[in-house]
Amino acid sequence: ACDCNGRSQECYFDPELYRSTGHGGHCRGCADNTDGPHCERCRDSFYRRGSDQGCQPCSCNPVGSLSTQCDSYGQCSCKPGVMGDKCDRCQPGFHSLSEAGCRPCSCNPSGSTGECNVETGRCACKDNVEGFHCERCKPGFFHLDSSNPRGCTPCFCFGHSSVCTSAVGYSIYSITSNFQFGEDEWRAEQRDGSEVLLQWSAETRDISVISDTYFPMYFIAPGKFLGNQVLSYGQNLTFSFRVDRRDTRLSAEDLVLEGAGLRVSVPLIAQGNSYPSESAQTYTFRLHEATDYPWRPALTAFEFQKLLHNLTSIKIRGTYSERSAGHLDDVTITSARPGPGVPVAWVESCSCPVGYEGQFCERCTSGHRRETPSLGPYSPCVPCACNGHSETCDPETGVCNCRDNTAGSHCEKCSDGYYGDATAGTAADCRPCPCPGSSSCAIVPRTKEVVCTSCQAGTTGKRCELCDDAYFGDPLGENGAVRPCRLCQCNDNIDPNAVGNCDRQTGECLKCIHNTAGFYCDRCKDGFFGNPLAPDPADKCRACDCDPEGSRSLQCQENGRCECKEGFVGTRCDQCEENYFYNRSWPGCQECPACYRLVKDKVAEQRERLRELENLIANLGAGEETVTDQAFEERLKQAEREVMELLHEAQKSKDVDQGLMDRLKDINSTLANQLNRLRNIQGTVRETENLAEQARVRVEDTEDLISLASDMLEKAKVAADNVSIAPPEQSGDPNNMTLLAEEARKLAERHKKEADEIVRVAKAANDTSMEAYQLLLKTLAGENQTAIDIDELNQKYNQARNISRDLEKQANKVLAEAEEAGNRALQIYANLTSLPTVDSTGLENEANKIKKEAEELDQLIARKLKDYEDLREDMKGKELEVKNLLEKGKTEQQTADQLLARADAAKALAEEAARKGNGTLQEANTILSNLKDFDKRVNDNKTAAEEALKKIPAITQTIAEANNKTRQAELALGNAAADAREAKARADDAEKIASSVQKSAAATKAEADKTFADVTGLAREVDDMMKQLQDAEKELKRKQADAEQDMMMAGMASQAAQEAEDNARKAKNSVNSLLTVINDLLDQLGQLETVDLNKLNEIEGTLNSAKDQMKDSDLDQKVSFLEREAKKQDDAIQAYNRDIEEILKDISNLEDIRKTLPSGCFNTPSIEKP
């Protein structure tokens, strides 16, 4: 009976099974995917998890598994690099599932994350890395480093270049502090910056700080850790730290870096560091901006390197709780320096653009300067602006090394002693000045006349041919021998603020003051006397004041005494001499008539009596006779006292009146001086008015020039706008186009700035001129007011003079009355002395009368003194008004001077604006012509780019055809591999049949095994060939995705692909022919029923023939040839891939040019030549 475990009802007798087991029933047609003599096991490619479960298909992936059979858990046996229950996917780190399994990812460990695309094998790169295998840095980065989380370090180069490589000749260098001998210049401070005590332990060889509060304290690094530490970028800062208490309160600012105006901080436990504890721990912080190292705030790579380039502070928090201590030791920053040692690759060497030099592009080359010197090495370098008079300048300040007799920071002006327009840009811009001593000069814009501007002291004129005001001589000898200009010698008797004080040819003083005269103002003028050379003006010449009636002339002697006519005496010749009298009806003094002799005799007689009285009085005390009338003596003494007081008061009144007259004379002199000064001021105001009118005319000319320049620039703008500059798509010369566009952009920006500067200067000149004009109007109005004030002052002066004359008359009257009173007193005294007897009653009456008259005289004098005081107060007010007018005149003169200065400044500004306008117009015309030529060049390059772009579709189509042919070759080889596998299966069946027919066919079976081994080897060779072709196909796909081909290279690729297709077709035919022979052989083996040695020999011969045919087919050589052709194809692909990259770069450059072109010509305010 059939024993089929209930899975089949049919069986047949199997003798072999019977001999081996004693039961010959072999089941047939087993159900439930079972197999075996008793349906006791699962069919091939099936499995069963348990004995009570049915057989499930293994479903092993035929490409990824070694066989279709799986184990009892359904796990297929996978090829190398393959994973999964069904062997249907690649393991991590493997890719490209194929007949040979999965290939390992060939990623660069320094630049990749360790994974790759399971389909293409392209590696997953770090942020700054590129390439199929992540084998190179992206543009703008260098130093592929496995420890760098972003793979490569960005180029710093102070922001001037993005092309750099690793510098050679640098070795590792560590900056350390191990505190073996002290604090090593470390400090400690609180968060607010106040310094605290830092302690050094000789026992533990570390430093520490102790806190009594919750506020943290910081360790402050010394200078050797600061400064330029950019070579430490991407390296580590390490230190050893411990606390004495675990009660720590961390913060975001446990480690702080400061520099270049930037500040970053990080917690102590960041970057995988541990919490601080009582035992010392090493803390490591990477100086890098990556998010893996959470420095806050987040900086860019350039900003982080900028901070390290000027590192000003490193702060390490030392305390983390109240009443705690922190201990710091072994601080190290890893850096680099040039010299021998362990070489490093993290130091950059920049490839600098034009205008820069140095390892880090930190310097400007010769002929270039810093655009913004305050930025230091971060400032862009621009060409020296020297107006064509120098090719070099100071690289930091931009000051040009001028030649061609030019000067200025930009050689924008001529040197002293030369004149011309230094901005024209030729060697002959500046010519020698036609001035004495090679002094400087300038050109008058309107007349183009050369005028000397720095004449020697005392000279003036367009050619310094004249002597300046207050100088005399003939500096150029135009009127005879050369006579240098010398200062006029006027003995300080001229007004230094006046003009025309002396003759410029002879030196004669023309405007002497202080009442002086003469060629050198060395004598007093007529009617004055004194010392004209006295240093004090008050001691110089004073008025003679000779009485015109009694003096022979108004000129007096050196002592002030006048020369009197006959009959006149006195200093002023205002008195009649003795025996002469003044007759109002007769001019002069007349000699007294003959009858006056009686009077003279009587006077002589009275004088004699007076002498006798004097003798009597003199002898009163010495004589023997005494007067006993005591009352008389007292009254006599009292009378004498009253007479003396009366004389004293009269003399005093005379002195006061004389002082008043002197005062009035001084006031008169001062008023005369002020009138002269006011007349000078009036002349200056008139000159200022003329200059202001000239300035106003120049301002109008400047405004006309600016308006005309604006119209011209507006036309230039319209012309520039009409220039059609289409966005270029491709260029054959990208570098030149880029430079031209950059130059156009810089010129446009510079001209915009210059145009704005010209408008500002012109506006300032216009404003200054208008302000000067307004001030001039105000000055003219002030001049009118000054004239009115002068008239009022004249009126007041006349009033004061009249009052003075009245006062003088009154004083003379008082003096006359006083003299009369004195004479009367003397007469009374004389009469008293001549009395032979003493009449006490008459004397008393006379004394009372004298006393009364004296009191009346005293009252009169008091009234006159009051009138005098009132007049003096009034004169003080007049004097103050005169002083105010004088000050006002000085102010008006200063205003006039300022107006002149501002008018000159407005003139200079207008001339400067015109000059800059001319230069800007020339540059605007140059830019316009360049832009027109630039448009033509852009159109030419655009045409070339369009022709190149038209070839791209054909190139792409050729590449697609080559890819299709390669795929066909791969499919052909893939079919060969499948045929080989089928041959292998049939060979297994043949082996089983031969074994079951007859054991004696062992030799034949061995030969069949050998044939099978050969076929298997052939299958492996075909698999290897397919693997290589698959690699070639993937490489080709990657190249196709990265670039485009040009026509010639595509043709070469197409030819190579055609040859590869032919070789693959030949290989396929050879393999098919060989497999046909093998299939025939296997068919024959399958039809064997009985052992026929002849047949076996025939089979052996057929197998040998198949082997020979396989050898004759040269399949190995064809595969090798196919590999060589694939390599050639790969080289060709790489070649035209490089060409395509160059084309793409050109296209990118054209796009950059389009973006950098200015949207318009910004040189709006146009300037035209006058």
Short mmCIF file of C-alpha atoms in Angstrom, two decimals, residues 690-879:
data_model
loop_
_atom_site.label_atom_id
_atom_site.label_comp_id
_atom_site.label_asym_id
_atom_site.label_seq_id
_atom_site.Cartn_x
_atom_site.Cartn_y
_atom_site.Cartn_z
CA ASN A 690 31.01 145.23 -5.09
CA LEU A 691 32.53 141.87 -4.14
CA ALA A 692 29.12 140.53 -3.14
CA GLU A 693 27.75 141.57 -6.51
CA GLN A 694 30.60 139.68 -8.15
CA ALA A 695 29.88 136.63 -5.95
CA ARG A 696 26.20 136.82 -6.87
CA VAL A 697 27.11 136.85 -10.57
CA ARG A 698 29.40 133.84 -10.04
CA VAL A 699 26.67 132.00 -8.15
CA GLU A 700 24.29 132.62 -11.04
CA ASP A 701 26.96 131.31 -13.44
CA THR A 702 27.44 128.23 -11.22
CA GLU A 703 23.69 127.60 -11.15
CA ASP A 704 23.59 127.88 -14.94
CA LEU A 705 26.52 125.43 -15.16
CA ILE A 706 24.81 122.96 -12.80
CA SER A 707 21.57 123.22 -14.76
CA LEU A 708 23.41 122.61 -18.03
CA ALA A 709 25.32 119.68 -16.48
CA SER A 710 22.05 118.19 -15.18
CA ASP A 711 20.57 118.37 -18.68
CA MET A 712 23.63 116.63 -20.13
CA LEU A 713 23.59 113.87 -17.53
CA GLU A 714 19.86 113.41 -18.06
CA LYS A 715 20.59 112.94 -21.76
CA ALA A 716 23.37 110.49 -20.87
CA LYS A 717 20.95 108.59 -18.62
CA VAL A 718 18.38 108.36 -21.45
CA ALA A 719 21.09 107.14 -23.80
CA ALA A 720 22.24 104.58 -21.23
CA ASP A 721 18.66 103.42 -20.70
CA ASN A 722 18.27 102.97 -24.47
CA VAL A 723 21.23 100.61 -24.50
CA SER A 724 19.72 97.14 -24.64
CA ILE A 725 21.71 94.73 -22.50
CA ALA A 726 19.96 91.37 -22.79
CA PRO A 727 20.70 88.77 -20.11
CA PRO A 728 23.51 86.68 -21.61
CA GLU A 729 23.18 82.93 -21.65
CA GLN A 730 26.65 81.86 -22.63
CA SER A 731 29.99 83.41 -23.28
CA GLY A 732 33.22 82.29 -24.71
CA ASP A 733 35.25 84.56 -22.45
CA PRO A 734 33.57 84.63 -19.04
CA ASN A 735 36.50 86.09 -17.17
CA ASN A 736 36.73 89.18 -19.37
CA MET A 737 32.96 89.64 -19.28
CA THR A 738 32.94 89.40 -15.50
CA LEU A 739 35.73 91.91 -15.15
CA LEU A 740 34.04 94.28 -17.57
CA ALA A 741 30.74 94.05 -15.71
CA GLU A 742 32.46 94.53 -12.37
CA GLU A 743 34.29 97.54 -13.74
CA ALA A 744 31.03 98.96 -15.09
CA ARG A 745 29.35 98.46 -11.76
CA LYS A 746 32.16 100.09 -9.80
CA LEU A 747 32.33 103.01 -12.20
CA ALA A 748 28.58 103.49 -11.97
CA GLU A 749 28.70 103.49 -8.20
CA ARG A 750 31.65 105.85 -8.10
CA HIS A 751 30.08 108.27 -10.52
CA LYS A 752 26.85 108.22 -8.57
CA LYS A 753 28.80 109.17 -5.45
CA GLU A 754 30.68 111.88 -7.32
CA ALA A 755 27.47 113.21 -8.82
CA ASP A 756 25.91 113.37 -5.36
CA GLU A 757 29.06 115.08 -4.05
CA ILE A 758 28.92 117.64 -6.88
CA VAL A 759 25.28 118.39 -6.15
CA ARG A 760 26.10 118.77 -2.46
CA VAL A 761 29.09 121.04 -3.16
CA ALA A 762 27.11 123.12 -5.64
CA LYS A 763 24.20 123.39 -3.21
CA ALA A 764 26.60 124.38 -0.43
CA ALA A 765 28.15 126.98 -2.70
CA ASN A 766 24.73 128.28 -3.63
CA ASP A 767 23.64 128.38 0.01
CA THR A 768 26.85 130.11 1.02
CA SER A 769 26.47 132.65 -1.75
CA MET A 770 22.86 133.33 -0.83
CA GLU A 771 23.81 133.68 2.79
CA ALA A 772 26.61 136.05 1.83
CA TYR A 773 24.13 138.01 -0.28
CA GLN A 774 21.68 138.24 2.63
CA LEU A 775 24.46 139.29 4.96
CA LEU A 776 25.50 141.87 2.41
CA LEU A 777 21.98 143.27 2.26
CA LYS A 778 21.99 143.36 6.02
CA THR A 779 25.36 145.10 5.95
CA LEU A 780 24.09 147.65 3.45
CA ALA A 781 21.10 148.27 5.69
CA GLY A 782 23.51 148.57 8.59
CA GLU A 783 25.57 151.00 6.52
CA ASN A 784 22.53 153.24 6.13
CA GLN A 785 21.86 152.96 9.84
CA THR A 786 25.52 153.74 10.48
CA ALA A 787 25.21 156.88 8.36
CA ILE A 788 22.14 157.91 10.36
CA ASP A 789 24.02 157.17 13.59
CA ILE A 790 26.92 159.26 12.35
CA ASP A 791 24.58 162.17 11.65
CA GLU A 792 23.07 161.80 15.08
CA LEU A 793 26.54 161.61 16.56
CA ASN A 794 27.53 164.79 14.72
CA GLN A 795 24.46 166.53 16.08
CA LYS A 796 25.21 165.32 19.58
CA TYR A 797 28.80 166.37 19.12
CA ASN A 798 27.75 169.84 18.07
CA GLN A 799 25.44 169.98 21.09
CA ALA A 800 28.25 168.82 23.35
CA ARG A 801 30.60 171.34 21.77
CA ASN A 802 28.07 174.15 22.35
CA ILE A 803 27.57 173.03 25.93
CA SER A 804 31.33 172.87 26.33
CA ARG A 805 31.69 176.38 25.01
CA ASP A 806 28.97 177.63 27.34
CA LEU A 807 30.61 175.81 30.20
CA GLU A 808 33.94 177.27 29.23
CA LYS A 809 32.45 180.74 29.21
CA GLN A 810 30.83 180.11 32.58
CA ALA A 811 34.09 178.76 33.93
CA ASN A 812 35.93 181.77 32.62
CA LYS A 813 33.29 183.98 34.21
CA VAL A 814 33.66 182.12 37.52
CA LEU A 815 37.39 182.41 37.20
CA ALA A 816 37.13 186.11 36.51
CA GLU A 817 34.78 186.59 39.42
CA ALA A 818 37.08 184.57 41.65
CA GLU A 819 40.05 186.59 40.54
CA GLU A 820 38.06 189.73 41.09
CA ALA A 821 37.10 188.54 44.57
CA GLY A 822 40.72 187.71 45.25
CA ASN A 823 41.81 191.14 44.07
CA ARG A 824 39.19 192.73 46.23
CA ALA A 825 40.35 190.67 49.18
CA LEU A 826 43.92 191.70 48.51
CA GLN A 827 42.78 195.28 48.20
CA ILE A 828 40.91 195.02 51.46
CA TYR A 829 43.91 193.41 53.06
CA ALA A 830 46.09 196.19 51.69
CA ASN A 831 43.72 198.83 52.92
CA LEU A 832 43.74 197.24 56.33
CA THR A 833 47.46 197.27 56.52
CA SER A 834 47.64 200.87 55.44
CA LEU A 835 45.40 202.13 58.20
CA PRO A 836 47.31 204.16 60.62
CA THR A 837 44.84 203.41 63.26
CA VAL A 838 42.65 200.51 63.81
CA ASP A 839 38.96 201.07 63.25
CA SER A 840 37.55 197.88 64.72
CA THR A 841 33.97 198.67 63.87
CA GLY A 842 34.69 199.47 60.24
CA LEU A 843 36.93 196.43 60.01
CA GLU A 844 34.22 194.23 61.41
CA ASN A 845 31.69 195.63 58.97
CA GLU A 846 34.09 195.20 56.14
CA ALA A 847 34.86 191.63 57.30
CA ASN A 848 31.15 190.82 57.44
CA LYS A 849 30.72 192.27 54.01
CA ILE A 850 33.59 190.17 52.75
CA LYS A 851 32.16 187.13 54.48
CA LYS A 852 28.81 187.72 52.89
CA GLU A 853 30.36 188.18 49.49
CA ALA A 854 32.39 185.04 50.08
CA GLU A 855 29.24 183.10 50.95
CA GLU A 856 27.55 184.39 47.82
CA LEU A 857 30.63 183.44 45.85
CA ASP A 858 30.56 179.99 47.48
CA GLN A 859 26.94 179.55 46.49
CA LEU A 860 27.73 180.63 42.97
CA ILE A 861 30.62 178.19 42.82
CA ALA A 862 28.35 175.43 44.17
CA ARG A 863 25.82 176.12 41.43
CA LYS A 864 28.52 176.11 38.79
CA LEU A 865 29.93 172.88 40.18
CA LYS A 866 26.47 171.30 39.98
CA ASP A 867 26.13 172.49 36.38
CA TYR A 868 29.57 171.06 35.73
CA GLU A 869 28.65 167.69 37.26
CA ASP A 870 25.47 167.58 35.15
CA LEU A 871 27.48 168.38 32.07
CA ARG A 872 30.07 165.75 32.97
CA GLU A 873 27.37 163.07 33.39
CA ASP A 874 25.86 164.10 30.08
CA MET A 875 29.30 163.89 28.46
CA LYS A 876 29.75 160.41 29.93
CA GLY A 877 26.57 159.35 28.14
CA LYS A 878 27.83 160.94 24.95
CA GLU A 879 31.16 159.20 25.38
#
